[in-house]
Coordinates of C-alpha atoms in Angstrom, one line a residue:
X1 CA -2.8 -13.0 21.4
X2 CA -2.2 -16.6 22.6
X3 CA 1.5 -16.3 22.0
X4 CA 1.5 -12.9 23.8
X5 CA -0.4 -14.4 26.8
X6 CA 2.0 -17.4 27.0
X7 CA 5.0 -15.1 27.0
X8 CA 3.5 -12.9 29.8
X9 CA 2.8 -16.0 31.9
X10 CA 6.3 -17.2 31.3
X11 CA 7.7 -13.8 32.3
X12 CA 5.6 -13.6 35.5
X13 CA 6.4 -17.2 36.5
X14 CA 10.1 -16.7 35.7
X15 CA 10.3 -13.7 37.9
X16 CA 8.7 -15.6 40.8
X17 CA 11.0 -18.6 40.3
X18 CA 14.2 -16.5 39.9
X19 CA 14.9 -16.4 43.7
X20 CA 14.8 -20.2 43.8
X21 CA 17.6 -20.4 41.3
X22 CA 19.5 -17.6 42.9
X23 CA 19.4 -19.2 46.3
X24 CA 20.1 -22.7 45.0
X25 CA 23.9 -22.2 45.5
X26 CA 23.5 -22.0 49.3
X27 CA 20.6 -24.0 50.6
X28 CA 18.4 -21.8 52.9
X29 CA 17.2 -22.8 56.2
X30 CA 14.1 -25.0 56.0
X31 CA 11.0 -22.8 55.4
X32 CA 8.5 -22.3 58.1
X33 CA 5.1 -24.1 57.8
X34 CA 2.8 -22.6 55.2
X35 CA 0.5 -19.8 56.3
X36 CA -3.0 -20.8 57.4
X37 CA -5.7 -21.1 54.8
X38 CA -8.8 -19.0 55.1
X39 CA -10.2 -20.0 58.5
X40 CA -12.6 -18.7 61.1
X41 CA -11.5 -15.6 63.1
X42 CA -9.6 -16.3 66.3
X43 CA -11.8 -17.0 69.3
X44 CA -10.5 -13.9 71.0
X45 CA -12.2 -11.6 68.6
X46 CA -14.7 -13.6 66.5
X47 CA -15.8 -12.1 63.2
X48 CA -12.7 -9.9 62.8
X49 CA -11.0 -10.3 59.4
X50 CA -8.0 -12.7 59.4
X51 CA -5.0 -11.3 61.2
X52 CA -1.9 -10.1 59.5
X53 CA 0.4 -12.8 58.1
X54 CA 2.8 -12.4 61.0
X55 CA 0.1 -13.4 63.5
X56 CA -1.7 -16.1 61.6
X57 CA -1.1 -19.7 62.8
X58 CA 0.6 -22.2 60.5
X59 CA -1.7 -24.4 58.4
X60 CA 0.1 -27.5 59.6
X61 CA 2.9 -28.2 61.9
X62 CA 5.3 -30.7 60.3
X63 CA 6.2 -33.4 62.9
X64 CA 9.7 -33.1 64.2
X65 CA 12.2 -35.7 62.8
X66 CA 12.8 -38.6 65.2
X67 CA 16.0 -38.4 67.2
X68 CA 19.0 -40.1 65.7
X69 CA 19.9 -43.5 67.2
X70 CA 22.7 -43.3 69.8
X71 CA 26.0 -45.1 68.8
X72 CA 26.5 -48.5 70.4
X73 CA 29.4 -47.2 72.5
X74 CA 27.4 -44.4 74.1
X75 CA 25.9 -44.9 77.5
X76 CA 22.2 -45.3 77.8
X77 CA 20.3 -42.0 78.2
X78 CA 18.8 -41.1 81.5
X79 CA 15.2 -41.9 82.3
X80 CA 12.7 -40.0 80.1
X81 CA 11.1 -36.8 81.4
X82 CA 7.5 -36.9 82.7
X83 CA 4.8 -36.7 80.0
X84 CA 4.2 -33.3 78.5
X85 CA 0.7 -33.1 80.0
X86 CA 2.2 -33.6 83.4
X87 CA 4.5 -30.5 83.1
X88 CA 2.8 -27.3 84.1
X89 CA 2.6 -24.7 81.3
X90 CA 4.4 -21.4 81.9
X91 CA 2.2 -18.8 83.5
X92 CA 1.4 -15.9 81.2
X93 CA 2.8 -12.5 82.2
X94 CA 0.4 -9.6 82.0
X95 CA 0.1 -6.9 80.8
X96 CA 1.7 -8.0 77.5
X97 CA 2.2 -6.1 74.3
X98 CA 2.7 -7.6 70.8
X99 CA 3.8 -5.7 67.7
X100 CA 3.4 -7.1 64.2
X101 CA 3.1 -5.7 60.7
X102 CA 4.1 -5.9 57.1
X103 CA 5.1 -3.8 54.1
X104 CA 3.7 -4.5 50.6
X105 CA 4.4 -2.8 47.2
X106 CA 3.6 -3.8 43.7
X107 CA 3.8 -2.8 40.0
X108 CA 0.6 -2.9 38.0
X109 CA 0.1 -2.7 34.2
X110 CA -3.0 -2.8 32.1
X111 CA -2.3 -4.7 28.9
X112 CA -3.3 -3.7 25.4
X113 CA -2.4 0.0 25.2
X114 CA -0.4 2.7 26.9
X115 CA -1.8 4.1 30.1
X116 CA -1.1 6.9 32.5
X117 CA -1.5 5.7 36.0
X118 CA -5.3 5.8 36.6
X119 CA -7.8 3.8 38.6
X120 CA -8.9 0.5 37.1
X121 CA -12.6 -0.1 36.7
X122 CA -14.1 -2.7 39.2
X123 CA -10.8 -2.8 41.2
X124 CA -10.4 -1.8 44.8
X125 CA -6.9 -0.4 44.8
X126 CA -5.1 -1.0 41.5
X127 CA -3.6 1.5 39.0
X128 CA -3.5 1.0 35.3
X129 CA 0.3 1.6 35.0
X130 CA 2.8 2.2 37.8
X131 CA 4.3 1.2 41.2
X132 CA 2.2 1.4 44.3
X133 CA 3.1 1.3 48.0
X134 CA -0.1 -0.6 48.8
X135 CA 0.3 -0.7 52.6
X136 CA 2.8 -0.2 55.4
X137 CA 0.8 -1.9 58.2
X138 CA 1.5 -1.8 61.9
X139 CA -0.5 -3.7 64.5
X140 CA -0.2 -3.3 68.3
X141 CA -2.1 -5.5 70.7
X142 CA -2.1 -4.8 74.5
X143 CA -3.3 -7.7 76.7
X144 CA -4.3 -6.5 80.1
X145 CA -5.2 -9.9 81.4
X146 CA -6.7 -13.2 80.2
X147 CA -10.0 -11.6 79.5
X148 CA -9.4 -8.0 78.4
X149 CA -7.3 -6.6 75.6
X150 CA -7.1 -3.9 72.9
X151 CA -5.9 -3.7 69.3
X152 CA -4.8 -0.8 67.1
X153 CA -3.9 -1.3 63.5
X154 CA -2.5 1.7 61.5
X155 CA -2.2 1.7 57.7
X156 CA -0.2 4.0 55.4
X157 CA -0.2 3.8 51.6
X158 CA -2.4 3.8 48.5
X159 CA -4.8 1.2 49.9
X160 CA -5.2 3.3 53.1
X161 CA -6.3 6.3 51.0
X162 CA -9.3 4.4 49.6
X163 CA -10.2 2.6 52.8
X164 CA -10.2 6.0 54.7
X165 CA -12.7 7.5 52.2
X166 CA -13.9 5.4 49.2
X167 CA -15.6 8.5 47.7
X168 CA -12.2 10.2 47.3
X169 CA -13.4 13.4 48.9
X170 CA -10.8 13.3 51.7
X171 CA -7.4 12.2 50.4
X172 CA -4.9 11.0 53.0
X173 CA -2.2 8.3 53.0
X174 CA -3.2 7.1 56.5
X175 CA -6.1 5.1 57.9
X176 CA -7.0 3.5 61.2
X177 CA -7.8 0.1 59.7
X178 CA -9.0 -1.3 63.0
X179 CA -9.1 -0.1 66.6
X180 CA -11.2 -2.0 69.2
X181 CA -11.4 -3.2 72.7
X182 CA -12.4 -6.7 73.7
X183 CA -13.7 -8.3 76.9
X184 CA -14.3 -12.1 77.1
X185 CA -15.8 -14.6 79.6
X186 CA -18.0 -17.7 79.8
X187 CA -17.9 -18.2 76.0
X188 CA -18.9 -14.6 75.2
X189 CA -16.8 -12.0 73.4
X190 CA -17.8 -8.3 73.3
X191 CA -16.0 -6.1 70.8
X192 CA -16.4 -2.3 70.5
X193 CA -14.6 0.1 68.1
X194 CA -13.7 -0.2 64.4
X195 CA -13.3 -3.7 63.0
X196 CA -13.3 -5.6 59.6
X197 CA -16.4 -7.0 58.1
X198 CA -17.6 -10.6 58.6
X199 CA -18.0 -11.2 54.8
X200 CA -15.7 -12.5 52.1
X201 CA -12.6 -14.5 51.4
X202 CA -10.3 -11.6 50.8
X203 CA -9.1 -9.1 53.5
X204 CA -7.5 -5.7 53.7
X205 CA -4.0 -7.2 54.4
X206 CA -2.7 -8.1 50.9
X207 CA -0.1 -10.7 52.0
X208 CA -3.0 -12.8 53.5
X209 CA -4.9 -13.0 50.2
X210 CA -4.5 -15.7 47.6
X211 CA -3.8 -13.2 44.8
X212 CA -2.3 -9.7 44.5
X213 CA -5.4 -8.0 43.3
X214 CA -8.9 -8.2 44.9
X215 CA -11.9 -9.6 43.2
X216 CA -15.3 -8.1 42.3
X217 CA -17.0 -9.3 45.5
X218 CA -14.4 -7.7 47.8
X219 CA -15.2 -4.2 46.5
X220 CA -18.7 -4.4 45.0
X221 CA -20.7 -6.9 47.0
X222 CA -19.5 -6.4 50.6
X223 CA -18.4 -3.8 53.1
X224 CA -14.7 -3.5 54.2
X225 CA -15.0 -2.2 57.8
X226 CA -17.6 -1.1 60.4
X227 CA -17.7 1.1 63.4
X228 CA -19.9 0.0 66.3
X229 CA -20.1 -3.0 68.6
X230 CA -20.8 -6.8 68.4
X231 CA -21.3 -9.7 70.7
X232 CA -20.2 -13.3 70.0
X233 CA -20.9 -16.6 71.7
X234 CA -18.6 -19.6 71.0
X235 CA -19.5 -23.2 72.0
X236 CA -17.3 -26.0 70.6
X237 CA -17.1 -25.7 66.8
X238 CA -20.0 -23.2 66.6
X239 CA -19.7 -19.4 66.7
X240 CA -22.7 -16.9 66.6
X241 CA -22.4 -13.2 66.5
X242 CA -24.6 -10.1 66.2
X243 CA -23.8 -6.4 66.1
X244 CA -25.0 -2.8 65.5
X245 CA -22.8 -0.5 63.4
X246 CA -22.8 2.8 61.5
X247 CA -22.9 1.1 58.1
X248 CA -20.8 0.3 55.1
X249 CA -17.4 2.1 55.1
X250 CA -19.1 5.4 55.9
X251 CA -17.2 8.7 56.3
X252 CA -19.4 11.7 57.3
X253 CA -17.9 15.2 57.4
X254 CA -15.5 15.8 60.3
X255 CA -16.3 12.4 61.8
X256 CA -14.0 10.1 59.9
X257 CA -15.8 7.1 61.2
X258 CA -19.3 8.5 61.3
X259 CA -22.6 7.5 59.5
X260 CA -24.2 9.1 56.5
X261 CA -27.8 8.9 58.0
X262 CA -29.7 8.6 61.2
X263 CA -30.2 4.8 61.1
X264 CA -27.9 2.0 62.1
X265 CA -27.0 -1.3 60.4
X266 CA -27.5 -4.7 61.9
X267 CA -24.8 -7.3 61.2
X268 CA -24.8 -11.0 62.0
X269 CA -22.7 -14.2 61.6
X270 CA -23.1 -17.9 62.2
X271 CA -20.0 -20.1 61.7
X272 CA -19.1 -23.7 62.2
X273 CA -15.7 -25.5 62.0
X274 CA -16.6 -29.2 62.4
X275 CA -13.0 -30.3 61.6
X276 CA -9.7 -28.8 60.5
X277 CA -10.6 -29.8 56.9
X278 CA -13.8 -27.6 56.7
X279 CA -15.0 -24.2 57.7
X280 CA -18.1 -22.2 56.7
X281 CA -19.7 -18.9 57.9
X282 CA -23.0 -17.4 56.9
X283 CA -23.1 -13.7 57.6
X284 CA -24.9 -10.5 56.5
X285 CA -25.9 -6.9 56.9
X286 CA -29.3 -5.1 57.0
X287 CA -29.6 -1.4 57.1
X288 CA -29.9 1.9 55.3
X289 CA -26.7 3.0 53.5
X290 CA -28.1 6.1 51.7
X291 CA -28.2 9.6 53.1
X292 CA -32.0 9.7 52.8
X293 CA -32.2 6.6 55.1
X294 CA -35.5 5.6 53.4
X295 CA -34.3 2.3 51.8
X296 CA -32.3 -0.6 53.3
X297 CA -29.4 -2.5 51.7
X298 CA -29.4 -6.2 52.4
X299 CA -26.3 -8.5 51.9
X300 CA -26.1 -12.2 52.6
X301 CA -22.7 -13.9 52.3
X302 CA -21.5 -17.5 52.6
X303 CA -17.8 -17.9 52.9
X304 CA -15.7 -21.0 53.8
X305 CA -12.8 -23.3 53.0
X306 CA -12.1 -26.9 52.2
X307 CA -8.7 -28.2 53.2
X308 CA -8.4 -31.7 51.6
X309 CA -4.6 -31.9 52.1
X310 CA -1.9 -30.1 53.9
X311 CA -0.8 -28.2 50.8
X312 CA -4.2 -27.4 49.2
X313 CA -6.9 -25.0 50.4
X314 CA -10.0 -24.3 48.4
X315 CA -11.7 -21.1 49.5
X316 CA -15.3 -20.4 48.4
X317 CA -17.8 -17.6 48.5
X318 CA -21.3 -16.8 47.5
X319 CA -23.0 -13.4 48.0
X320 CA -26.3 -11.9 47.1
X321 CA -27.8 -8.5 48.0
X322 CA -30.4 -5.9 47.1
X323 CA -31.2 -2.2 47.6
X324 CA -34.0 0.2 46.5
X325 CA -33.6 3.7 45.2
X326 CA -30.3 3.3 43.4
X327 CA -29.0 2.2 40.1
X328 CA -29.9 2.8 36.5
X329 CA -33.6 3.0 37.3
X330 CA -34.1 4.2 40.9
X331 CA -37.8 3.1 40.8
X332 CA -36.7 -0.5 40.6
X333 CA -35.1 -2.7 43.2
X334 CA -31.4 -3.3 42.3
X335 CA -29.8 -6.6 43.2
X336 CA -26.5 -8.4 42.8
X337 CA -25.3 -12.0 42.8
X338 CA -21.7 -13.3 42.9
X339 CA -19.7 -16.4 43.6
X340 CA -16.0 -17.3 43.5
X341 CA -13.4 -20.0 44.1
X342 CA -9.9 -19.2 45.3
X343 CA -7.6 -22.2 45.5
X344 CA -4.2 -22.0 47.1
X345 CA -1.4 -24.5 46.6
X346 CA 1.7 -24.4 48.8
X347 CA 4.8 -26.6 48.7
X348 CA 7.7 -25.4 50.8
X349 CA 8.6 -21.9 49.7
X350 CA 6.5 -22.1 46.5
X351 CA 2.9 -21.0 46.3
X352 CA 0.2 -20.8 43.6
X353 CA -3.0 -18.8 44.1
X354 CA -5.9 -18.5 41.8
X355 CA -9.4 -17.0 41.4
X356 CA -12.5 -17.8 39.3
X357 CA -15.2 -15.3 40.0
X358 CA -18.6 -14.3 38.6
X359 CA -20.6 -11.2 39.5
X360 CA -24.0 -10.0 38.2
X361 CA -25.2 -6.5 38.9
X362 CA -28.8 -6.1 38.0
X363 CA -29.7 -2.4 37.5
X364 CA -26.1 -1.3 37.8
X365 CA -26.2 -0.1 41.4
X366 CA -22.8 -1.6 42.4
X367 CA -20.7 -1.1 39.2
X368 CA -22.4 2.3 38.5
X369 CA -22.9 1.3 34.8
X370 CA -25.5 3.6 33.3
X371 CA -27.2 1.0 31.0
X372 CA -27.9 -2.7 31.1
X373 CA -27.4 -5.3 33.8
X374 CA -23.6 -6.0 33.6
X375 CA -22.2 -9.4 34.4
X376 CA -18.5 -9.8 35.1
X377 CA -16.1 -12.8 35.0
X378 CA -12.6 -12.8 36.4
X379 CA -9.8 -15.4 36.0
X380 CA -6.5 -14.8 37.9
X381 CA -3.3 -16.8 38.5
X382 CA -0.7 -15.8 41.1
X383 CA 2.6 -17.8 41.6
X384 CA 4.9 -16.8 44.4
X385 CA 8.1 -17.7 46.2
X386 CA 9.0 -16.9 49.9
X387 CA 12.5 -16.3 51.2
X388 CA 13.4 -16.9 54.8
X389 CA 9.7 -17.3 55.7
X390 CA 9.2 -13.5 55.6
X391 CA 9.9 -12.0 52.2
X392 CA 7.6 -13.0 49.4
X393 CA 7.7 -12.2 45.7
X394 CA 4.6 -12.8 43.6
X395 CA 3.5 -12.3 40.0
X396 CA 0.0 -12.2 38.6
X397 CA -1.9 -12.4 35.3
X398 CA -5.6 -11.5 35.3
X399 CA -8.3 -11.4 32.7
X400 CA -11.7 -9.6 33.2
X401 CA -14.7 -9.8 30.9
X402 CA -17.9 -7.8 31.1
X403 CA -21.2 -8.0 29.2
X404 CA -21.2 -4.2 29.0
X405 CA -18.3 -2.1 27.5
X406 CA -17.1 -0.2 30.6
X407 CA -13.7 -1.8 31.3
X408 CA -10.3 -0.5 30.2
X409 CA -9.7 3.2 30.0
X410 CA -12.7 5.4 30.8
X411 CA -12.4 7.2 27.5
X412 CA -12.6 3.9 25.5
X413 CA -14.7 1.4 27.3
X414 CA -14.1 -2.3 26.5
X415 CA -15.7 -5.6 27.3
X416 CA -12.4 -7.3 28.1
X417 CA -9.4 -6.2 30.2
X418 CA -6.1 -7.9 30.9
X419 CA -3.6 -6.9 33.6
X420 CA -0.4 -8.1 35.0
X421 CA 1.3 -7.4 38.4
X422 CA 4.5 -8.0 40.3
X423 CA 4.5 -7.6 44.1
X424 CA 6.8 -8.0 47.1
X425 CA 5.9 -8.0 50.8
X426 CA 7.8 -8.5 54.0
X427 CA 6.0 -9.6 57.2
X428 CA 7.2 -9.3 60.8

């Protein structure tokens, strides 16, 4: 097994490094600065999940090279221009419209035995064997003036199918990932519509994640999107937000963004960015997520990042939650606990993402295991290479282990599960 694992790692790494050799004959233009590490949402819409790769700011801006010295026989240059701060910035033109997006596809394969393309236990979007168009994503932002704007983000693909309706009752290839209006002023930001959750490292937009696949916490411990309204206040490095929403990824009848009960869910967030080298946010949800609306689900999440150097980002997350009336024994209170580290190393066009994650599901309410209190461990490594700062190829090897035999094919049930994946995405 060790020999097989080493061969697979060599294969995945070789595929990711192949473009480097292929393009070595003609040196490409210098790559753009590396994408930003996990960081707090933009001030214009605090709490919204990180933007698509095309809109994220660079992690660091490499200083421009000093101008070459003028030859001795060249006349002295004219007097220098006034300092930059003395030059007036160009006046923004409103209204303004910005369009960005990406396309992401991948091949996934469960190791160990033959598989017909089927869902993989504990995974948000992956298949056990086959190609997937994960997402074709389009984002349109219309800025009316300095204080008012709207955003619409449309997804098409396999991931959109599950995001639209996690239960699988209403199958469609399209989903309105986010659509909201924003008004700002005096440090306050009011957002109304559909928006991403406060919680977690990983986001819906695959190219922004450290790895190809999502971890346990993304799918089992936290919501993905909400429909409702929230209010934020930002002062210096601190950001505080509260909101009232329908709940966790609900889809009720003909109302594709409706609730499954008569009660609403309270969401909150408190974040601080004391320096560019550190960020942390404590967030959570409290509310009934069952049709009976008799019991509340509570989730508390700590997510942040440490950036010790320009080329290394260490993302971290801890999550705990509880809920009554669900799980193996509905008379007991179910609870879960999880934590994870996701480091990302970037050097020029090369990248290397990883994930170490643990998840404990007491009473089986999140994994839907019918016996025991399953605990899960995940190890993932994802090397990548970017061409022309827009087209990225990544490979991945992942190993999952569970205390209960429910991984692998549903008809077999195993305690361990290995998978590999190859992906490509283009951002604009």
